[in-house]
Amino acid sequence: MPLATFLVEDSLTIRKNLIPAMEDMANAQVVGVAGSKREAVAWLKEHADEWQLAVVDVFLSEGSGLGVLRAGRGRRPDQLVVVLTNYATDEMRRRCLDVGADAVFDKSTELEAFLAYCLDAARHEVPLAPVRSPDDQSEARDLAQP
């Protein structure tokens, strides 16, 4: 069964290339797409039980993927949230993991690893990480940073 995937990406070009790649190479079925934090948070709230994987970019047309990650903290333990970004510095990776990402991948250098991760998730071979609570101290630290 394909992995029900929600994609948070504001670039239409990336969407047009990434969705078929995920469907062909990672057994994913994209069930929803958003290009802004507001759209993503609303979709996650309205479709809480309809996805297994959320793929989130950090920089969006409005808002930040970090806010989407925070909104996904109340997800079920079997739902994974992955960051796919062009800005995968060590600091950004740490911040993403601190606010709830299960994994972080660089779009330009780690796409193959990302697709392998998605395929493993579709096969239920990815270990589930504990979901962080909304009152996690890292959120306060993240909000204090620019």
XYZ file of N, CA, C and O in Angstrom:
584
model
N 0.841 -1.173 0.000
C 0.000 0.000 0.000
C 0.891 1.242 0.000
O 1.836 1.330 0.774
N 0.611 2.214 -0.845
C 1.427 3.433 -0.887
C 1.374 4.217 0.414
O 0.392 4.181 1.151
N 2.452 4.924 0.673
C 2.580 5.750 1.856
C 1.838 7.066 1.635
O 2.186 7.848 0.750
N 0.781 7.327 2.401
C -0.005 8.559 2.282
C 0.860 9.725 2.743
O 1.229 9.816 3.916
N 1.179 10.613 1.805
C 2.171 11.655 2.046
C 1.585 13.045 1.835
O 0.900 13.302 0.843
N 1.889 13.936 2.765
C 1.509 15.338 2.683
C 2.772 16.131 2.398
O 3.759 16.023 3.120
N 2.761 16.939 1.339
C 3.933 17.696 0.914
C 3.745 19.183 1.179
O 2.770 19.777 0.714
N 4.685 19.771 1.913
C 4.669 21.202 2.194
C 5.856 21.811 1.445
O 6.996 21.729 1.891
N 5.565 22.370 0.280
C 6.580 22.904 -0.627
C 5.958 24.011 -1.454
O 4.915 23.801 -2.068
N 6.590 25.183 -1.476
C 6.003 26.304 -2.202
C 6.453 26.403 -3.654
O 5.811 27.077 -4.446
N 7.495 25.709 -4.051
C 7.986 25.773 -5.422
C 7.222 24.800 -6.323
O 7.286 23.579 -6.129
N 6.520 25.346 -7.317
C 5.781 24.490 -8.248
C 6.720 23.593 -9.038
O 6.388 22.439 -9.330
N 7.883 24.089 -9.387
C 8.858 23.288 -10.128
C 9.297 22.081 -9.312
O 9.347 20.957 -9.828
N 9.591 22.303 -8.049
C 10.001 21.190 -7.193
C 8.843 20.214 -7.010
O 9.031 18.995 -7.074
N 7.648 20.721 -6.804
C 6.470 19.839 -6.676
C 6.318 18.949 -7.905
O 6.103 17.740 -7.791
N 6.412 19.568 -9.098
C 6.220 18.821 -10.351
C 7.254 17.720 -10.526
O 6.966 16.707 -11.165
N 8.449 17.903 -9.990
C 9.492 16.890 -10.099
C 9.500 15.913 -8.933
O 9.754 14.721 -9.116
N 9.230 16.417 -7.748
C 9.320 15.589 -6.553
C 8.164 14.596 -6.436
O 8.379 13.432 -6.077
N 6.956 15.021 -6.748
C 5.799 14.131 -6.584
C 5.936 12.871 -7.436
O 5.806 11.756 -6.907
N 6.235 12.975 -8.739
C 6.398 11.738 -9.516
C 7.572 10.884 -9.028
O 7.481 9.651 -9.030
N 8.654 11.516 -8.591
C 9.796 10.757 -8.079
C 9.403 9.980 -6.827
O 9.761 8.805 -6.682
N 8.664 10.624 -5.934
C 8.225 9.942 -4.721
C 7.270 8.796 -5.048
O 7.340 7.731 -4.436
N 6.379 9.019 -5.995
C 5.422 7.975 -6.366
C 6.114 6.800 -7.046
O 5.805 5.648 -6.754
N 7.078 7.088 -7.934
C 7.757 6.029 -8.683
C 8.819 5.300 -7.873
O 8.971 4.086 -8.006
N 9.569 6.029 -7.056
C 10.742 5.440 -6.415
C 10.598 5.195 -4.920
O 11.454 4.543 -4.327
N 9.523 5.703 -4.307
C 9.405 5.577 -2.852
C 8.050 5.043 -2.409
O 7.730 5.095 -1.224
N 7.238 4.569 -3.339
C 5.922 4.021 -3.015
C 5.089 4.990 -2.174
O 4.459 4.616 -1.201
N 5.135 6.264 -2.565
C 4.375 7.294 -1.860
C 3.201 7.745 -2.720
O 3.284 7.743 -3.944
N 2.125 8.119 -2.081
C 0.979 8.720 -2.753
C 0.728 10.061 -2.074
O 0.403 10.119 -0.893
N 0.923 11.138 -2.817
C 0.732 12.466 -2.250
C -0.768 12.727 -2.123
O -1.485 12.745 -3.122
N -1.217 12.902 -0.884
C -2.647 13.078 -0.599
C -3.013 14.534 -0.332
O -4.186 14.865 -0.224
N -1.998 15.395 -0.233
C -2.237 16.808 -0.009
C -0.966 17.600 -0.208
O 0.133 17.072 -0.055
N -1.136 18.860 -0.586
C 0.001 19.750 -0.834
C -0.341 21.119 -0.271
O -1.484 21.576 -0.377
N 0.661 21.786 0.302
C 0.503 23.156 0.779
C 1.784 23.918 0.466
O 2.864 23.331 0.423
N 1.643 25.234 0.272
C 2.794 26.057 -0.040
C 3.129 27.068 1.030
O 4.113 27.780 0.921
N 2.317 27.124 2.084
C 2.565 28.085 3.166
C 2.331 27.409 4.511
O 1.672 26.366 4.592
N 2.848 28.031 5.546
C 2.638 27.506 6.893
C 1.154 27.457 7.220
O 0.657 26.459 7.737
N 0.440 28.525 6.925
C -0.987 28.591 7.242
C -1.749 27.450 6.563
O -2.547 26.762 7.201
N -1.514 27.252 5.278
C -2.194 26.177 4.545
C -1.829 24.809 5.116
O -2.698 23.943 5.271
N -0.552 24.625 5.433
C -0.090 23.335 5.945
C -0.706 23.018 7.300
O -1.188 21.906 7.534
N -0.702 23.984 8.201
C -1.259 23.762 9.538
C -2.756 23.463 9.449
O -3.259 22.556 10.123
N -3.472 24.192 8.590
C -4.905 23.935 8.413
C -5.139 22.537 7.857
O -6.030 21.815 8.331
N -4.340 22.135 6.869
C -4.505 20.808 6.284
C -4.227 19.721 7.321
O -4.985 18.760 7.429
N -3.169 19.871 8.074
C -2.841 18.871 9.098
C -3.960 18.742 10.127
O -4.281 17.638 10.567
N -4.560 19.861 10.489
C -5.658 19.834 11.462
C -6.898 19.149 10.880
O -7.527 18.324 11.538
N -7.232 19.477 9.646
C -8.434 18.932 9.008
C -8.287 17.470 8.591
O -9.287 16.761 8.462
N -7.059 17.022 8.370
C -6.818 15.671 7.839
C -5.893 14.875 8.761
O -5.061 14.098 8.285
N -6.055 15.031 10.046
C -5.127 14.474 11.034
C -4.885 12.978 10.886
O -3.777 12.502 11.163
N -5.868 12.226 10.456
C -5.722 10.773 10.368
C -5.550 10.268 8.938
O -5.653 9.069 8.694
N -5.260 11.174 7.991
C -5.228 10.783 6.584
C -3.825 10.744 5.984
O -3.676 10.608 4.783
N -2.802 10.853 6.805
C -1.441 10.847 6.275
C -0.533 10.008 7.163
O -0.803 9.804 8.338
N 0.537 9.517 6.535
C 1.545 8.738 7.255
C 2.901 9.447 7.281
O 3.700 9.219 8.166
N 3.138 10.285 6.257
C 4.396 11.007 6.149
C 4.118 12.433 5.721
O 3.364 12.664 4.776
N 4.725 13.381 6.418
C 4.680 14.779 5.996
C 6.101 15.174 5.613
O 7.048 14.915 6.358
N 6.235 15.765 4.428
C 7.526 16.240 3.930
C 7.444 17.758 3.908
O 6.592 18.321 3.228
N 8.327 18.417 4.656
C 8.209 19.856 4.895
C 9.488 20.580 4.477
O 10.584 20.194 4.889
N 9.330 21.639 3.683
C 10.437 22.528 3.366
C 10.536 23.564 4.487
O 9.541 23.881 5.144
N 11.720 24.097 4.712
C 11.906 25.088 5.775
C 11.390 26.460 5.351
O 10.664 27.115 6.089
N 11.785 26.896 4.154
C 11.396 28.230 3.696
C 10.175 28.113 2.791
O 10.208 27.443 1.766
N 9.098 28.785 3.178
C 7.826 28.705 2.466
C 7.419 30.091 1.987
O 7.986 31.098 2.417
N 6.406 30.142 1.136
C 5.940 31.432 0.613
C 5.436 32.344 1.728
O 5.512 33.560 1.634
N 4.927 31.761 2.777
C 4.459 32.498 3.960
C 4.735 31.615 5.161
O 4.380 30.454 5.178
N 5.446 32.149 6.120
C 5.752 31.372 7.312
C 6.944 30.463 7.106
O 7.642 30.523 6.098
N 7.152 29.610 8.083
C 8.317 28.734 8.095
C 7.899 27.290 8.320
O 6.916 27.015 9.011
N 8.693 26.391 7.771
C 8.467 24.975 8.023
C 8.628 24.613 9.482
O 8.053 23.625 9.946
N 9.379 25.421 10.228
C 9.516 25.158 11.665
C 8.161 25.262 12.368
O 7.863 24.487 13.271
N 7.335 26.198 11.926
C 5.989 26.321 12.481
C 5.121 25.122 12.118
O 4.287 24.682 12.913
N 5.322 24.578 10.937
C 4.595 23.369 10.522
C 5.032 22.194 11.395
O 4.195 21.396 11.830
N 6.320 22.100 11.652
C 6.818 21.030 12.516
C 6.191 21.116 13.906
O 5.772 20.103 14.463
N 6.127 22.328 14.443
C 5.499 22.501 15.760
C 4.045 22.053 15.738
O 3.566 21.421 16.670
N 3.336 22.391 14.668
C 1.919 22.022 14.556
C 1.748 20.509 14.459
O 0.706 19.979 14.844
N 2.755 19.820 13.966
C 2.670 18.372 13.820
C 3.059 17.592 15.052
O 3.036 16.362 15.043
N 3.365 18.272 16.120
C 3.788 17.576 17.331
C 2.708 16.697 17.939
O 3.006 15.740 18.638
N 1.453 16.996 17.700
C 0.366 16.203 18.259
C 0.005 15.005 17.405
O -1.003 14.361 17.645
N 0.835 14.683 16.448
C 0.539 13.579 15.532
C 0.613 12.221 16.233
O 1.162 12.112 17.330
N 0.063 11.223 15.546
C 0.130 9.859 16.061
C 1.581 9.368 16.033
O 2.374 9.809 15.206
N 1.929 8.427 16.869
C 3.301 7.911 16.883
C 3.730 7.250 15.570
O 4.914 7.170 15.287
N 2.777 6.787 14.772
C 3.135 6.130 13.507
C 3.220 7.106 12.333
O 3.469 6.697 11.202
N 3.049 8.389 12.578
C 3.165 9.401 11.530
C 4.553 10.043 11.606
O 5.002 10.444 12.678
N 5.215 10.128 10.461
C 6.564 10.672 10.387
C 6.551 12.050 9.740
O 5.764 12.308 8.829
N 7.449 12.921 10.193
C 7.614 14.244 9.606
C 9.086 14.401 9.231
O 9.965 14.259 10.079
N 9.311 14.681 7.952
C 10.657 14.797 7.412
C 10.830 16.185 6.814
O 9.927 16.693 6.150
N 11.990 16.776 7.018
C 12.314 18.059 6.404
C 13.160 17.790 5.168
O 14.132 17.026 5.219
N 12.780 18.418 4.060
C 13.530 18.359 2.809
C 13.776 19.801 2.394
O 12.844 20.517 2.035
N 15.032 20.240 2.500
C 15.342 21.653 2.334
C 16.647 21.858 1.586
O 17.491 20.964 1.536
N 16.815 23.033 1.027
C 18.093 23.431 0.438
C 18.997 24.072 1.483
O 20.112 24.473 1.168
N 18.519 24.200 2.693
C 19.236 24.893 3.746
C 19.468 23.944 4.921
O 19.056 24.201 6.048
N 20.137 22.821 4.654
C 20.334 21.792 5.667
C 21.682 21.949 6.371
O 22.498 21.041 6.416
N 21.912 23.129 6.936
C 23.125 23.346 7.724
C 23.019 22.544 9.020
O 21.927 22.080 9.398
N 24.128 22.396 9.702
C 24.099 21.677 10.982
C 23.136 22.338 11.964
O 22.373 21.662 12.655
N 23.157 23.663 12.010
C 22.267 24.392 12.917
C 20.804 24.190 12.543
O 19.950 23.973 13.408
N 20.488 24.252 11.249
C 19.102 24.069 10.821
C 18.644 22.634 11.084
O 17.508 22.410 11.495
N 19.506 21.676 10.851
C 19.156 20.283 11.164
C 18.796 20.149 12.645
O 17.804 19.534 13.001
N 19.636 20.731 13.504
C 19.381 20.652 14.950
C 18.057 21.297 15.306
O 17.255 20.733 16.051
N 17.799 22.475 14.750
C 16.540 23.172 15.053
C 15.343 22.351 14.595
O 14.335 22.255 15.303
N 15.422 21.774 13.402
C 14.309 20.969 12.882
C 14.059 19.757 13.770
O 12.905 19.448 14.104
N 15.117 19.074 14.156
C 14.963 17.907 15.030
C 14.430 18.317 16.397
O 13.588 17.630 16.971
N 14.871 19.462 16.893
C 14.399 19.955 18.193
C 12.904 20.250 18.195
O 12.247 20.098 19.225
N 12.358 20.712 17.071
C 10.933 21.056 17.060
C 10.051 19.948 16.477
O 8.867 20.164 16.267
N 10.623 18.769 16.236
C 9.757 17.646 15.919
C 10.031 16.853 14.666
O 9.344 15.867 14.405
N 11.013 17.222 13.850
C 11.298 16.431 12.644
C 11.890 15.083 13.039
O 12.646 14.978 14.004
N 11.538 14.073 12.276
C 12.128 12.746 12.482
C 13.430 12.597 11.711
O 14.289 11.804 12.093
N 13.567 13.360 10.615
C 14.783 13.317 9.805
C 14.852 14.601 8.987
O 13.831 15.251 8.746
N 16.066 14.947 8.553
C 16.291 16.139 7.742
C 17.184 15.751 6.572
O 18.220 15.105 6.769
N 16.782 16.170 5.366
C 17.544 15.865 4.157
C 17.756 17.136 3.344
O 16.877 17.992 3.282
N 18.905 17.213 2.683
C 19.226 18.318 1.791
C 18.691 17.979 0.399
O 18.992 16.903 -0.134
N 17.918 18.889 -0.194
C 17.328 18.653 -1.522
C 18.378 18.419 -2.592
O 18.162 17.625 -3.507
N 19.487 19.124 -2.504
C 20.461 19.069 -3.592
C 21.460 17.925 -3.467
O 21.983 17.466 -4.484
N 21.702 17.423 -2.257
C 22.729 16.392 -2.097
C 22.235 15.088 -1.469
O 22.967 14.099 -1.493
N 21.028 15.076 -0.920
C 20.555 13.886 -0.210
C 19.200 13.385 -0.714
O 18.477 12.718 0.018
N 18.880 13.678 -1.953
C 17.582 13.264 -2.485
C 17.461 11.738 -2.549
O 16.406 11.183 -2.222
N 18.526 11.068 -2.918
C 18.494 9.603 -2.971
C 18.265 9.020 -1.579
O 17.464 8.089 -1.408
N 18.936 9.567 -0.579
C 18.741 9.107 0.803
C 17.322 9.395 1.271
O 16.707 8.585 1.979
N 16.786 10.557 0.893
C 15.407 10.902 1.233
C 14.422 9.888 0.639
O 13.534 9.394 1.340
N 14.587 9.577 -0.640
C 13.685 8.619 -1.293
C 13.817 7.232 -0.664
O 12.816 6.527 -0.490
N 15.028 6.848 -0.284
C 15.224 5.562 0.391
C 14.520 5.557 1.746
O 13.906 4.555 2.137
N 14.594 6.665 2.467
C 13.909 6.795 3.751
C 12.400 6.635 3.561
O 11.734 5.913 4.311
N 11.861 7.305 2.544
C 10.424 7.207 2.258
C 10.032 5.769 1.923
O 8.993 5.276 2.386
N 10.845 5.104 1.123
C 10.559 3.714 0.769
C 10.604 2.826 2.006
O 9.728 1.970 2.198
N 11.584 3.030 2.868
C 11.642 2.278 4.121
C 10.409 2.552 4.983
O 9.860 1.648 5.609
N 9.959 3.805 5.011
C 8.752 4.143 5.778
C 7.533 3.438 5.190
O 6.679 2.948 5.934
N 7.435 3.377 3.875
C 6.316 2.685 3.234
C 6.327 1.202 3.579
O 5.269 0.574 3.677
N 7.499 0.656 3.767
C 7.652 -0.762 4.141
C 7.579 -0.961 5.656
O 7.793 -2.067 6.143
N 7.372 0.122 6.397
C 7.329 0.114 7.864
C 8.660 -0.334 8.451
O 8.703 -1.024 9.462
N 9.761 0.099 7.816
C 11.097 -0.260 8.275
C 11.827 0.912 8.918
O 13.000 0.816 9.217
N 11.142 2.030 9.122
C 11.749 3.184 9.767
C 11.345 3.152 11.233
O 10.157 3.099 11.556
N 12.333 3.178 12.145
C 11.963 3.194 13.569
C 11.244 4.489 13.903
O 11.619 5.562 13.443
N 10.191 4.357 14.677
C 9.406 5.527 15.060
C 10.073 6.248 16.221
O 10.453 5.636 17.208
N 10.231 7.539 16.050
C 10.817 8.365 17.100
C 9.717 8.838 18.025
O 8.570 8.978 17.615
N 10.040 9.098 19.281
C 9.015 9.622 20.177
C 8.571 11.008 19.713
O 9.389 11.819 19.302
N 7.281 11.241 19.755
C 6.747 12.545 19.377
C 6.935 13.486 20.547
O 6.619 13.147 21.683
N 7.448 14.657 20.252
C 7.714 15.632 21.301
C 6.429 16.352 21.697
O 5.593 16.629 20.861
N 6.343 16.674 22.957
C 5.151 17.361 23.441
C 5.219 18.847 23.093
O 6.305 19.405 22.954
N 4.062 19.517 22.975
C 4.050 20.940 22.637
C 4.756 21.829 23.646
O 5.180 22.909 23.323
N 4.893 21.367 24.882
C 5.538 22.209 25.885
C 7.036 21.929 26.005
O 7.684 22.361 26.934
N 7.590 21.233 25.031
C 9.018 20.933 24.980
C 9.821 22.227 25.106
O 9.517 23.218 24.483
N 10.875 22.203 25.884
C 11.699 23.392 26.108
C 12.352 23.893 24.830
O 12.649 25.059 24.696
N 12.573 23.007 23.845
C 13.236 23.438 22.613
C 12.393 24.439 21.848
O 12.919 25.266 21.109
N 11.066 24.394 22.015
C 10.215 25.353 21.313
C 10.496 26.770 21.793
O 10.619 27.687 20.998
N 10.647 26.940 23.079
C 10.945 28.270 23.607
C 12.302 28.745 23.088
O 12.464 29.896 22.711
N 13.267 27.846 23.034
C 14.585 28.201 22.521
C 14.490 28.581 21.042
O 15.060 29.558 20.596
N 13.709 27.819 20.266
C 13.552 28.105 18.845
C 12.885 29.445 18.612
O 13.284 30.215 17.742
N 11.862 29.750 19.389
C 11.150 31.001 19.219
C 12.028 32.195 19.567
O 11.832 33.287 19.038
N 13.002 31.991 20.422
C 13.870 33.090 20.822
C 14.921 33.404 19.762
O 15.503 34.473 19.774
N 15.126 32.480 18.814
C 16.132 32.694 17.784
C 15.488 33.317 16.564
O 14.327 33.055 16.276
N 16.251 34.139 15.814
C 15.682 34.775 14.619
C 15.366 33.795 13.525
O 15.861 32.754 13.426
